[in-house]
mmCIF file of C-alpha atoms (C1' of nucleotides) in Angstrom:
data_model
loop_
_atom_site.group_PDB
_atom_site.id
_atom_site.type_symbol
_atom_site.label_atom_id
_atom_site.label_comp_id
_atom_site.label_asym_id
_atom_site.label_seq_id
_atom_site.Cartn_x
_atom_site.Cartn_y
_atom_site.Cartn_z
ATOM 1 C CA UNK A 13 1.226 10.419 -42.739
ATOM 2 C CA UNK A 14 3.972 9.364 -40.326
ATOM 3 C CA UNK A 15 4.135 8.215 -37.185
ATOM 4 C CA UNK A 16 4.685 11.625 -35.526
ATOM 5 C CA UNK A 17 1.572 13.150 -36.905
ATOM 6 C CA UNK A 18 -0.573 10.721 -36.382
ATOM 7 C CA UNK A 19 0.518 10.422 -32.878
ATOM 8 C CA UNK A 20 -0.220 14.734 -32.853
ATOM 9 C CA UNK A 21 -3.186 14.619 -34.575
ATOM 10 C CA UNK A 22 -4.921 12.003 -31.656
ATOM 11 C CA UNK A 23 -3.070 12.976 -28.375
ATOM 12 C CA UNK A 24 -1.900 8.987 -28.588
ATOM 13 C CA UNK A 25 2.052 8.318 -27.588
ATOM 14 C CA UNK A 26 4.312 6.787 -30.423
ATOM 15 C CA UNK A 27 5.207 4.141 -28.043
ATOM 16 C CA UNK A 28 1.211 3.345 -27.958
ATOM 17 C CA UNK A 29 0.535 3.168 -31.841
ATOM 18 C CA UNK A 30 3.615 0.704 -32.467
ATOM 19 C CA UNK A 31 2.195 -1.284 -29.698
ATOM 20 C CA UNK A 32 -1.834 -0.883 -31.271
ATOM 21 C CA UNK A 33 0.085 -2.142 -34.392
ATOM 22 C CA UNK A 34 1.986 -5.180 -32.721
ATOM 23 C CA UNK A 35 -1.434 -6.180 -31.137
ATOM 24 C CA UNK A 36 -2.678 -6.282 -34.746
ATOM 25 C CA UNK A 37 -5.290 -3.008 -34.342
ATOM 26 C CA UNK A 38 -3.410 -1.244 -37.148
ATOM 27 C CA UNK A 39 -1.544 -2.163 -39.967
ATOM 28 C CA UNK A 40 0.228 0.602 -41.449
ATOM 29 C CA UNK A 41 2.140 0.397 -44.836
ATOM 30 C CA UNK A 42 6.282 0.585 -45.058
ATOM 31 C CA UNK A 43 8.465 3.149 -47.047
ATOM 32 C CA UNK A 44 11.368 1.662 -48.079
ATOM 33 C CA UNK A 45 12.975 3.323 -45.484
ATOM 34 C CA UNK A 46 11.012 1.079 -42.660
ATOM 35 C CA UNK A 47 8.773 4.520 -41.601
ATOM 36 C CA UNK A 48 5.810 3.347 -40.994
ATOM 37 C CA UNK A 49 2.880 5.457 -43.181
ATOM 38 C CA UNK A 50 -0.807 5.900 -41.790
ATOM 39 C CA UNK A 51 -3.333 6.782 -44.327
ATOM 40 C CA UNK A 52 -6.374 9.469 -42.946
ATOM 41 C CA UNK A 53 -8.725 6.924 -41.824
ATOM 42 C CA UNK A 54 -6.551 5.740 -39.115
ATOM 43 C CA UNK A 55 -7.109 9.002 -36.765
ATOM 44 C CA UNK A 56 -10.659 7.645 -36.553
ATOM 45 C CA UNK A 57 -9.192 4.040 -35.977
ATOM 46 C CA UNK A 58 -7.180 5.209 -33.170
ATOM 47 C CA UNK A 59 -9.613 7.318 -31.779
ATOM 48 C CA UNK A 60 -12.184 4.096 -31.579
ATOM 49 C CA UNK A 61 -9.522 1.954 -29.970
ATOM 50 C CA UNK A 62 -9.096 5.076 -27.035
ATOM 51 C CA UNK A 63 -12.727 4.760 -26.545
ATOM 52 C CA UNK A 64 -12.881 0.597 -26.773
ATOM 53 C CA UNK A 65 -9.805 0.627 -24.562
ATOM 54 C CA UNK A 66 -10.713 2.873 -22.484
ATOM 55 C CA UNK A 67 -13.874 1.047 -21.504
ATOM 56 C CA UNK A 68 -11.769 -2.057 -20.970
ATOM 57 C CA UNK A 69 -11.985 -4.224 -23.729
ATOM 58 C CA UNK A 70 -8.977 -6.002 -24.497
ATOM 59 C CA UNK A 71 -6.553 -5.802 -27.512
ATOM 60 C CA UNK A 72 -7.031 -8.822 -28.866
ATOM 61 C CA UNK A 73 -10.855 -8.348 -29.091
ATOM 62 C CA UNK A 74 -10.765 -4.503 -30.422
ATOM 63 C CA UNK A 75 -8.788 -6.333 -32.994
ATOM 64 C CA UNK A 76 -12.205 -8.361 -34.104
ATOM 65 C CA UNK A 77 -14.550 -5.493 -33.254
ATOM 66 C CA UNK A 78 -13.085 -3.118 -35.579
ATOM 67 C CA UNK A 79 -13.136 -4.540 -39.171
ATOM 68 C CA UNK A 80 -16.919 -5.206 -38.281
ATOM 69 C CA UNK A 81 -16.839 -1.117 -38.434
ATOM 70 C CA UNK A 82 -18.089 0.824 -42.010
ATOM 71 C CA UNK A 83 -16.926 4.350 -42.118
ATOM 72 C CA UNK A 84 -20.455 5.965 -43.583
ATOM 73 C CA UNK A 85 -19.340 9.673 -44.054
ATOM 74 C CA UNK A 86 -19.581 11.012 -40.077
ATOM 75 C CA UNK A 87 -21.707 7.954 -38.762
ATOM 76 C CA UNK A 88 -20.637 4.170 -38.577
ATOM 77 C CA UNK A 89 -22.121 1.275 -39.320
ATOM 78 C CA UNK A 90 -21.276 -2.279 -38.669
ATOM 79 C CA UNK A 91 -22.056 -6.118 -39.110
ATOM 80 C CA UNK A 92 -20.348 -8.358 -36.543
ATOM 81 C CA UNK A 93 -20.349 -12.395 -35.930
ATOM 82 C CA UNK A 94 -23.204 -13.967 -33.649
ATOM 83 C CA UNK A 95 -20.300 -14.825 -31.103
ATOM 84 C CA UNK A 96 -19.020 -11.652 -30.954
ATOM 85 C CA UNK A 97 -22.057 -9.862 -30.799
ATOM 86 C CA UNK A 98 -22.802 -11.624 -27.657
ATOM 87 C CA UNK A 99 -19.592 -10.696 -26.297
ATOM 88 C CA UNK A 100 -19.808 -7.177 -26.675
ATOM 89 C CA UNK A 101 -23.666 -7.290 -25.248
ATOM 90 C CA UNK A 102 -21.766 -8.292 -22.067
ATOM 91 C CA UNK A 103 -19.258 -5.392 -22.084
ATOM 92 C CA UNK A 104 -22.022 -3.105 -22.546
ATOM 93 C CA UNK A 105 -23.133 -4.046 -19.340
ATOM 94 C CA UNK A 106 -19.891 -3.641 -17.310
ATOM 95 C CA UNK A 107 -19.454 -0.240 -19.287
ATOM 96 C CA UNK A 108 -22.767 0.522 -18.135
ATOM 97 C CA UNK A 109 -21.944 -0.397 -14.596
ATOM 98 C CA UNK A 110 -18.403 1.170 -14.777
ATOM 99 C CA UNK A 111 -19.920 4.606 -15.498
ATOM 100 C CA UNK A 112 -22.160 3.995 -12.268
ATOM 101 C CA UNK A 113 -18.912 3.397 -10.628
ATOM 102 C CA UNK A 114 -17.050 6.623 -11.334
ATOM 103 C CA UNK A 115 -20.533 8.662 -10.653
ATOM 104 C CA UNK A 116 -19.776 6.814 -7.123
ATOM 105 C CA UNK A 117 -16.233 7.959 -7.336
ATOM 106 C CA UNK A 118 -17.448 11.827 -8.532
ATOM 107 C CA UNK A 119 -19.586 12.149 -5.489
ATOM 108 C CA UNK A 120 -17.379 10.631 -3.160
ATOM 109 C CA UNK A 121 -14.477 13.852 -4.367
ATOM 110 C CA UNK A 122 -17.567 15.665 -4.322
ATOM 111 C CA UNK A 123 -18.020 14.839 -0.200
ATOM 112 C CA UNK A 124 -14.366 15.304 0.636
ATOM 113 C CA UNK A 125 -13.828 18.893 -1.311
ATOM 114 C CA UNK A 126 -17.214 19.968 -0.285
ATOM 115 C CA UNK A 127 -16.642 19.309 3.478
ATOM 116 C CA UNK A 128 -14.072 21.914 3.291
ATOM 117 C CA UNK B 11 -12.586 -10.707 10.455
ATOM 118 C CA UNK B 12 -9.747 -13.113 8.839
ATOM 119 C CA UNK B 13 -8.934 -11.768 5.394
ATOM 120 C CA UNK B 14 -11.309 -14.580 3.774
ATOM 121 C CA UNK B 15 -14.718 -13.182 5.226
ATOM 122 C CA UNK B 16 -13.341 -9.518 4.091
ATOM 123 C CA UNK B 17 -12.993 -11.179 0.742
ATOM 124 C CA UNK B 18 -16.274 -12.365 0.494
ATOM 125 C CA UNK B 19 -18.070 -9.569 2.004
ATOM 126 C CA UNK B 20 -16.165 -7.378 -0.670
ATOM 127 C CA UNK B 21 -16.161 -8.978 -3.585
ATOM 128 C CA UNK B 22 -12.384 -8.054 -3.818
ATOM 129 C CA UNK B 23 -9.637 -10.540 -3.918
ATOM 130 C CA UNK B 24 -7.336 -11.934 -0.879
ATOM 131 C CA UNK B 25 -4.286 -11.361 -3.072
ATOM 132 C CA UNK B 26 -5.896 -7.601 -3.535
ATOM 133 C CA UNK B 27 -6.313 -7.436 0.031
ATOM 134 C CA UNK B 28 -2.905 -7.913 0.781
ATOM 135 C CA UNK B 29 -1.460 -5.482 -1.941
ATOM 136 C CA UNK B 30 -3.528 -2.681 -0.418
ATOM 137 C CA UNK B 31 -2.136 -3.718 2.788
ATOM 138 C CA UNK B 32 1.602 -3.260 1.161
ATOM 139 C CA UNK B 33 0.347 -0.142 -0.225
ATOM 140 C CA UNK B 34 -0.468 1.240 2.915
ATOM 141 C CA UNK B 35 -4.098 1.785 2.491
ATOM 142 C CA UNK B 36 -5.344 -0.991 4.988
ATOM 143 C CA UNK B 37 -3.463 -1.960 8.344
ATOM 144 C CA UNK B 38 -5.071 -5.288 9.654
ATOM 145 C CA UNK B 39 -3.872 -6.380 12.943
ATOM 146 C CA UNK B 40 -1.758 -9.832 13.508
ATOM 147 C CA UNK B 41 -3.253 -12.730 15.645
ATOM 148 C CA UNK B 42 -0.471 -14.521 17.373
ATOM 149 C CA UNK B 43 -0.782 -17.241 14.366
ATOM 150 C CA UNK B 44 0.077 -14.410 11.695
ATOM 151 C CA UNK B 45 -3.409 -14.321 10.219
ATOM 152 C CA UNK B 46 -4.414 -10.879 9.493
ATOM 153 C CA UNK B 47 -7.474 -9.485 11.555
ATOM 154 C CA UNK B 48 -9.448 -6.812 10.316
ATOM 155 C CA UNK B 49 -12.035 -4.337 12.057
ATOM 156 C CA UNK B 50 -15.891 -4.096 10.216
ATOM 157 C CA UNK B 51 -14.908 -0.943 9.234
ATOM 158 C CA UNK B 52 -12.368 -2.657 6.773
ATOM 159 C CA UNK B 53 -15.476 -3.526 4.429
ATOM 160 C CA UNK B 54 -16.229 0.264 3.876
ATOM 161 C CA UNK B 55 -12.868 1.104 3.494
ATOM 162 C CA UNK B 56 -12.342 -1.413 0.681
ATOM 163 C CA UNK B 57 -15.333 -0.481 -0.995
ATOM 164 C CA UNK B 58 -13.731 3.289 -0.944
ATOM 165 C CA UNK B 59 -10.456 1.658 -2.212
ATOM 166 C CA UNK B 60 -12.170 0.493 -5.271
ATOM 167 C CA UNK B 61 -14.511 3.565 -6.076
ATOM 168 C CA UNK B 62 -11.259 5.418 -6.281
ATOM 169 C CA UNK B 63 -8.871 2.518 -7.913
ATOM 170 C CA UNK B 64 -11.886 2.404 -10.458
ATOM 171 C CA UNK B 65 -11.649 6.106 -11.043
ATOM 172 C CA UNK B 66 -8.002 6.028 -11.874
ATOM 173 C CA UNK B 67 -6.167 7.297 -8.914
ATOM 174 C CA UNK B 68 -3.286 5.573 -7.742
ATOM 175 C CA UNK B 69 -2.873 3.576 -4.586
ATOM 176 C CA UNK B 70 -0.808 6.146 -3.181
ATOM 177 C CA UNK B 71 -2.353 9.494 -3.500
ATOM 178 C CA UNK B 72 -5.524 6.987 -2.602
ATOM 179 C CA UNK B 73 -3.507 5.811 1.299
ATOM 180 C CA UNK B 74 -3.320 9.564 2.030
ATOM 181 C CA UNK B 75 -7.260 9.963 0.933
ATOM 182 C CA UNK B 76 -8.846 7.572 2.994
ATOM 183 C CA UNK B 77 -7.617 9.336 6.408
ATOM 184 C CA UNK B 78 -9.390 12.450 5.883
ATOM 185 C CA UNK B 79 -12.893 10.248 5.701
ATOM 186 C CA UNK B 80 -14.416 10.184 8.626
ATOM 187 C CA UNK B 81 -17.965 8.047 9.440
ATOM 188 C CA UNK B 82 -20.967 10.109 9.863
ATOM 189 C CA UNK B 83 -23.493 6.985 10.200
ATOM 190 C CA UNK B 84 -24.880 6.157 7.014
ATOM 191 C CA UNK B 85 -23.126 9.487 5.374
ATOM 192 C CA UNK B 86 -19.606 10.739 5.518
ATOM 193 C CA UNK B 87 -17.609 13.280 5.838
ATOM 194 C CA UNK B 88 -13.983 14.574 5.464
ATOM 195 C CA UNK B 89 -11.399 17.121 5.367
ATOM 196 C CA UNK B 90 -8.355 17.135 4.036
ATOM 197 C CA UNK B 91 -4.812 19.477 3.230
ATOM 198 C CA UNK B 92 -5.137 21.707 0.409
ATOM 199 C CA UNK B 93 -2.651 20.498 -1.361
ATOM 200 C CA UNK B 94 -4.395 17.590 -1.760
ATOM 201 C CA UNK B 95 -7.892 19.134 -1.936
ATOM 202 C CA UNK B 96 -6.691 20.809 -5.572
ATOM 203 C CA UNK B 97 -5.163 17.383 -6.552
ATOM 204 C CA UNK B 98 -8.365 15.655 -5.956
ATOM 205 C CA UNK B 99 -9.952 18.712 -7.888
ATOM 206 C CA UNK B 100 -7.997 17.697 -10.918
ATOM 207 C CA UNK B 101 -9.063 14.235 -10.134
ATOM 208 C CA UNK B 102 -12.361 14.767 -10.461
ATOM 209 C CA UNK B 103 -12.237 16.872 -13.947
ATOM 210 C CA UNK B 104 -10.428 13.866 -15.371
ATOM 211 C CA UNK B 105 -13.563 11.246 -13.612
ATOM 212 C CA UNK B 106 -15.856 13.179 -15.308
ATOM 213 C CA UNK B 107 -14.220 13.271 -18.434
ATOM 214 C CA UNK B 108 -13.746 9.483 -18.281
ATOM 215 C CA UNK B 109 -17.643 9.362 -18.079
ATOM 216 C CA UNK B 110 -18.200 10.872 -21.509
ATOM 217 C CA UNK B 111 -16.018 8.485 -22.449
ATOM 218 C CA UNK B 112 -17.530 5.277 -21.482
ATOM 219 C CA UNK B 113 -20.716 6.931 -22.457
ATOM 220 C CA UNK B 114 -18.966 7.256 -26.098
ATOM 221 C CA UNK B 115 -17.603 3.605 -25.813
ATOM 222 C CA UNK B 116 -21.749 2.800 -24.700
ATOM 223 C CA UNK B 117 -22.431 4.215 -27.643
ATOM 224 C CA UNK B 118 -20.318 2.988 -29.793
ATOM 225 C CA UNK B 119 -21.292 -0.339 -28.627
ATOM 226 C CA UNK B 120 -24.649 0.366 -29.632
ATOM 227 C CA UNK B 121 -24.136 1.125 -33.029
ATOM 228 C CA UNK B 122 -22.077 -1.912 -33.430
ATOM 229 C CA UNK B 123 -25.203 -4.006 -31.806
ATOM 230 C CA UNK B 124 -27.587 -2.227 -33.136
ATOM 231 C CA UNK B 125 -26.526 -2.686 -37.004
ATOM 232 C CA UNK B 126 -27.716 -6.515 -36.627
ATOM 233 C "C1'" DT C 14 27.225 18.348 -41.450
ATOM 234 C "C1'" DT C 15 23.296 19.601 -38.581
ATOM 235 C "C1'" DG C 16 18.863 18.655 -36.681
ATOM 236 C "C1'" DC C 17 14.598 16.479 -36.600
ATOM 237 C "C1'" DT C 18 12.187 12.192 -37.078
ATOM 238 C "C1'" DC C 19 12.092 7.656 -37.278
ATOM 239 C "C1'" DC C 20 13.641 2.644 -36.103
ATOM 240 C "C1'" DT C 21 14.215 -1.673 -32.854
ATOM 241 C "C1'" DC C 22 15.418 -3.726 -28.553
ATOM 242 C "C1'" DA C 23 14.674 -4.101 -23.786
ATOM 243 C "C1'" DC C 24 13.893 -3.056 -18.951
ATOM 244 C "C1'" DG C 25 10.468 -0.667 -15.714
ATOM 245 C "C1'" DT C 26 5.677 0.208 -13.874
ATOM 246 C "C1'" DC C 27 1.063 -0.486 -11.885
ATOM 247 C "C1'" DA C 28 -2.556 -3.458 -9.950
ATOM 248 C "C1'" DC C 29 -3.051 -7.297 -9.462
ATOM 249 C "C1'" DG C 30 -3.492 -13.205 -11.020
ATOM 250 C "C1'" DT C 31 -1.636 -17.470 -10.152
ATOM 251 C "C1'" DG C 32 0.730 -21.171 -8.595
ATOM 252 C "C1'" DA C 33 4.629 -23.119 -5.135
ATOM 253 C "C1'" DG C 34 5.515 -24.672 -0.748
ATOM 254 C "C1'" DG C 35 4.467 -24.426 4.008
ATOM 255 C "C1'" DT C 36 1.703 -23.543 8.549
ATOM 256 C "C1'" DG C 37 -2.470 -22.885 11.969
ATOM 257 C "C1'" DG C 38 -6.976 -24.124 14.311
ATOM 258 C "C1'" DC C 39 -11.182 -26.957 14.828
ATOM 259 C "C1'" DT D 19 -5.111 -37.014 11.056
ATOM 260 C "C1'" DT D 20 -8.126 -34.541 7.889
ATOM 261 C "C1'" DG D 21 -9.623 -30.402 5.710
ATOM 262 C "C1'" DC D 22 -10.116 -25.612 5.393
ATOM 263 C "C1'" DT D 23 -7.874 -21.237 5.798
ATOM 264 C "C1'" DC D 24 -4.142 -18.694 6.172
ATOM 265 C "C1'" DC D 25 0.991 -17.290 5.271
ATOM 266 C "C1'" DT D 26 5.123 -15.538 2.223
ATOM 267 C "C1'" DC D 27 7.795 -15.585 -1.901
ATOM 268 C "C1'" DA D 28 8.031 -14.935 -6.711
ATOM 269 C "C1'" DC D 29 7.071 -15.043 -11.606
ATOM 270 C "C1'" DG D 30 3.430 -13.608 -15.164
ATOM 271 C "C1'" DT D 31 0.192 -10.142 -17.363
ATOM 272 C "C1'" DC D 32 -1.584 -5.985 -19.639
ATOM 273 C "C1'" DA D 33 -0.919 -1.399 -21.710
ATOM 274 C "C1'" DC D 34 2.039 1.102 -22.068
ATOM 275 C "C1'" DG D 35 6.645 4.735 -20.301
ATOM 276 C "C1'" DT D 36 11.283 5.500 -20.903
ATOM 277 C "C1'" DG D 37 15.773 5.506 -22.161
ATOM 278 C "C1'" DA D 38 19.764 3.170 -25.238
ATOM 279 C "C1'" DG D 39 21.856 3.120 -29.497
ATOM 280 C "C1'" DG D 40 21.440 3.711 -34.333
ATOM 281 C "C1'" DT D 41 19.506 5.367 -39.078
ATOM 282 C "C1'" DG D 42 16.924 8.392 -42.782
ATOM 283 C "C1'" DG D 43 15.669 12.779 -45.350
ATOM 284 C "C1'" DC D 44 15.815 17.874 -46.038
#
DNA sequence: TTGCTCCTCACGTCACGTGAGGTGGC
DNA sequence: TTGCTCCTCACGTCACGTGAGGTGGC
């Protein structure tokens, strides 16, 4: 697919997916034209990079996490290097902590509506 | 306090500090030196800051937040325009979303780890 | 030809980080 | 005077947004 449909199909900006693919997270193929062509399995890349991104992992190291990722029909699996496994064992625990964080921020909206 | 104590008490970063300042959602006094001099009541202020910097809103629709706060002891409370009560509304529909998704980048993380 | 989609620069934004160079109080 | 803390520029960063100006396929 192009660049217009995948950028439909995930809710994720053109301007984004050019910039996932200049931070080396995707690597679509060229028609001689210079349109850049997606293949199916990169709606489920994207979508992985949103979540990874969104937790605040960098680019550069969602570019090592995800070819450590098996597509295994609707589940994943994945193998990754000692290093990085101890790297992302550490971002679990800020994720962890950053989901305490917006409960915090939840309740706090949650004070100032309710006072109303 | 000078803006170093604040700094340490917080966690949060003098150049941080000073940006919120510019942003208009702290006003420190002046000694006659220049140094900035801030009230106790800075240190839960900041903290609110970065609840609601964590959860995505921006430093502006956070400076007109913070004045409807009001200390209630350990508690607080707050009213606020209702303009802003439905923006914050909004707000907190997207905070909650943005826990499901750190809980699916958690996840994610997990199956990663886990597959070792 | 028209219209829709795509392309590559390239500057702007937001919340800061990080020196550069200088000043104040014990 | 020394040393610690503070000050104001001002450029850099990260993940994009947003035109500017041009090209490709039905």
């Amino acid at each position: 697919m192009r660049i217009g449909e995948l950028s439909r199909l995930t809710g994720v900006s053109q301007r984004a997916l050019r910039y996932y693919e200049q931070q080396g997270m995707l690597t679509p193929h060229r028609r001689p034209s210079g349109y850049r062509e997606y293949g199916a399995d990169a709606v489920g890349t994207v979508r992985r990079i949103r979540t990874l991104l969104a937790a605040g992992l960098p680019t550069r190291t969602i570019a090592e996490v995800l070819p450590c990722i098996v597509e295994l029909g609707d589940s994943v699996a994945a193998t990754c290097p000692d290093e990085l496994a101890r790297y992302l064992a550490d971002e679990r625990t800020r994720i962890v902590d950053a989901i305490a964080e917006l409960e915090a921020a939840r309740d706090l909206l949650d004070t100032i509506l309710g006072a109303r």
